Every structure is written in structure tokens, then in C-alpha cells.
XYZ file of C-alpha atoms in Angstrom:
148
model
C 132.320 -169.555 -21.705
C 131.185 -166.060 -23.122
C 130.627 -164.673 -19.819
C 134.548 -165.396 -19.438
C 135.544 -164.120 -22.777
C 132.613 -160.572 -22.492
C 134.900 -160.543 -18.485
C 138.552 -160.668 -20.299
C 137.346 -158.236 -23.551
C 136.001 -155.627 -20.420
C 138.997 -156.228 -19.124
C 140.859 -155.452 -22.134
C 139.428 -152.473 -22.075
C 136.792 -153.163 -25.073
C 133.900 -150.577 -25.490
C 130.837 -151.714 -28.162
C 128.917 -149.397 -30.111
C 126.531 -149.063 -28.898
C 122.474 -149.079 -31.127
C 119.489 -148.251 -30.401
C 116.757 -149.864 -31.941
C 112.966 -148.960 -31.815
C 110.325 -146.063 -33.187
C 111.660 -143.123 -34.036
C 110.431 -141.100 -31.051
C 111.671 -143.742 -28.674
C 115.340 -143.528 -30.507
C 115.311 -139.615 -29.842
C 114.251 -140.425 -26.331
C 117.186 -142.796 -25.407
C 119.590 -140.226 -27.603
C 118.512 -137.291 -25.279
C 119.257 -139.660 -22.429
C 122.725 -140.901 -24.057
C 123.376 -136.866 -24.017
C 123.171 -136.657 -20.252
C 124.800 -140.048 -19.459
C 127.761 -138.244 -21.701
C 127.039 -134.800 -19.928
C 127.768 -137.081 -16.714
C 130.932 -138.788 -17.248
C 129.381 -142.170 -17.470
C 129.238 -143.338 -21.417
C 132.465 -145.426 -21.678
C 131.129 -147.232 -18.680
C 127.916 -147.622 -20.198
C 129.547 -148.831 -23.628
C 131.721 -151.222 -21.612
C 128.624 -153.487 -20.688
C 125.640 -152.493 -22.927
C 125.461 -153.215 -26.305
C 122.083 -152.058 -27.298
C 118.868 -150.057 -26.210
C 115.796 -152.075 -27.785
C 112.502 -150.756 -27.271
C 109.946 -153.356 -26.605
C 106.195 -153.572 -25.103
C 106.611 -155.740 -21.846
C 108.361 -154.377 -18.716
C 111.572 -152.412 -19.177
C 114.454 -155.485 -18.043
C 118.160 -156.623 -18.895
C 119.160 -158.888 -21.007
C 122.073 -160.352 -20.059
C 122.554 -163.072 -22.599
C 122.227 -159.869 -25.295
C 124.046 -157.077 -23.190
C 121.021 -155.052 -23.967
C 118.490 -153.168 -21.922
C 114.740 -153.842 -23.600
C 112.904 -151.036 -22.595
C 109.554 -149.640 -22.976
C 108.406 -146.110 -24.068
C 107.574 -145.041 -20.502
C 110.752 -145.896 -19.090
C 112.307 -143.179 -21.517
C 109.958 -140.643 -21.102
C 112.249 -138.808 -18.732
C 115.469 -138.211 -20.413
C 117.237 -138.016 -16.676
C 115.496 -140.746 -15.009
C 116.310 -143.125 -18.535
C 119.910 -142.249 -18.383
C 120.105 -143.086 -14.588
C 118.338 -146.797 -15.338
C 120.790 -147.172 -17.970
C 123.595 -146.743 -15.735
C 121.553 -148.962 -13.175
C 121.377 -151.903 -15.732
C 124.786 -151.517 -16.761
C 126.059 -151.801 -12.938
C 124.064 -155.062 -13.093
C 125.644 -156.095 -16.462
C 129.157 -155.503 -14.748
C 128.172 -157.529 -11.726
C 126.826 -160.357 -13.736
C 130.328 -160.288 -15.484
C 132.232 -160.199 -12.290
C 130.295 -163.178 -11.044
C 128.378 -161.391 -8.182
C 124.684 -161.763 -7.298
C 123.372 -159.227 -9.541
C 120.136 -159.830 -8.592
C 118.035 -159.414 -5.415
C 118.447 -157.026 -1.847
C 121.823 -156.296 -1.384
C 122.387 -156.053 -5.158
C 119.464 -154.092 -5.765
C 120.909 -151.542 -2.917
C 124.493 -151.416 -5.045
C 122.492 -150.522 -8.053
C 120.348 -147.944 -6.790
C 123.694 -146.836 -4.986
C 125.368 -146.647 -8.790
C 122.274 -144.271 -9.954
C 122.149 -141.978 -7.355
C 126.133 -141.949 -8.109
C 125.216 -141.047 -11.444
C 122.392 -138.493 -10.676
C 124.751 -136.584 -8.362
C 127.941 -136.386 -10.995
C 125.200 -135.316 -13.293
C 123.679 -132.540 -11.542
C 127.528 -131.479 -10.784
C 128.290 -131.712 -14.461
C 125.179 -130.222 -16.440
C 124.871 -126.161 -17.082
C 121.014 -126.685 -17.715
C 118.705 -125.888 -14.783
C 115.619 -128.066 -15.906
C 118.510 -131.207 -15.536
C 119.900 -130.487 -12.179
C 116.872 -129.825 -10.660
C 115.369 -133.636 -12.202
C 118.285 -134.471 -10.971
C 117.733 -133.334 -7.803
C 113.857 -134.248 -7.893
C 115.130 -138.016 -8.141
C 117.715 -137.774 -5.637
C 115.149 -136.707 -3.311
C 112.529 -139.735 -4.322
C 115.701 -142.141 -3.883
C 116.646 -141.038 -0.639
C 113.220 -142.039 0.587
C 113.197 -145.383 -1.044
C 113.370 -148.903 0.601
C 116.615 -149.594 -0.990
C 118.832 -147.515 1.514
């Protein structure tokens, strides 16, 4: 029943504000990462699924139930390679809504598919020469991974 009603309020075009909650050096972390997923093009998509940034101890997962991404302090470390996972989890968030197998191979290949998407609008989009060349640093490291 609240998948249905998160689906039609997406749908609706609904956007939440979105918090981040944690240290303070973890919250300027995943704010220097917001900045590049806004440099990018890609915030309204993240605010359409995610709801919150929570910085937790354990590994770095979705939470579906919450709309939130609980992620540890080494997953934000890199401000590029956070704001590409948050893009990742919120293409998973989506296809949970949309009632897809969010989970596993050929999902897993979608996602990556939606970050290196992201990467490569971001490197397009940034003036800063330290970002596009992270940017393309992780390309490079994704186009050599299993998922592709």
C-alpha cells in the first residue's frame, strides 16, 4: 500500500527534502557530494526517491522501507564517487517503486549503467579539473568491471 501511494506521489511529480543526518564531517561530506550531483543535473531525480542520507557504522545499503541511503564514512570519502552511489541507490529506489527486480545481475548492470550515466553528464557539466578527471578515473575503473 505505500509502495503504491510513494509510485502515484513520484508520479505526481513530488520531490522530498531531502536531510542528512550524521557527524558533522560526514554531513559536509555528503553536502560536497549533493554539490556535484546538482553540478550534474541529477538532484530532482535524487529528491524524487531519497529522502535522507544517514550515516551509520555497518555497510553503506538502501533502505527502502525509509527511502534513505545509510551510509558509512568511507563511502563518502570521495565527494564524486558518493554522489555517483547516490544516484546508484536512487535508480534502485525508482525500480523498487516501479515494481522491477531491483536487486541482483541484470539490475545491478542498470544501476551501474545509471552511475556511469551520471559520471559522464558530470564530467560534461563541471568547470573544475580535479572533478572531471575523478570523473574520468571512475569511468575508467567501471568500464573494467564485471557489471558490463
Amino acid at each position: 500500500e505505500e509502495v503504491k501511494e510513494a509510485k502515484e506521489l513520484v508520479k505526481k511529480g513530488y520531490k522530498h527534502r531531502l536531510r542528512v543526518k550524521g557527524s558533522p564531517d560526514f554531513k559536509q561530506k555528503v553536502r560536497a557530494a549533493l554539490k556535484l550531483v546538482k553540478t550534474a543535473g541529477y538532484y530532482d531525480f535524487l529528491r524524487k526517491y531519497i529522502k535522507r542520507v544517514v550515516e551509520i557504522d555497518g555497510f553503506t545499503q538502501l533502505r527502502e522501507s525509509e527511502a534513505s541511503i545509510w551510509a558509512n564514512k568511507y563511502a563518502v570519502a570521495n565527494p564524486v564517487d558518493a554522489a555517483s552511489l547516490f544516484i546508484q541507490k536512487a535508480n534502485h529506489m525508482k525500480e523498487y517503486l516501479e515494481g522491477k527486480l531491483y536487486y541482483g545481475g541484470e539490475a545491478e548492470r542498470r544501476s551501474v549503467e545509471k552511475r556511469i550515466e551520471f559520471l559522464e553528464s558530470l564530467k560534461r557539466k563541471s568547470r573544475k579539473r580535479e572533478v572531471k578527471e575523478e570523473c574520468e578515473r571512475l569511468l575508467k575503473s567501471w568500464s573494467e568491471s564485471v557489471f558490463l
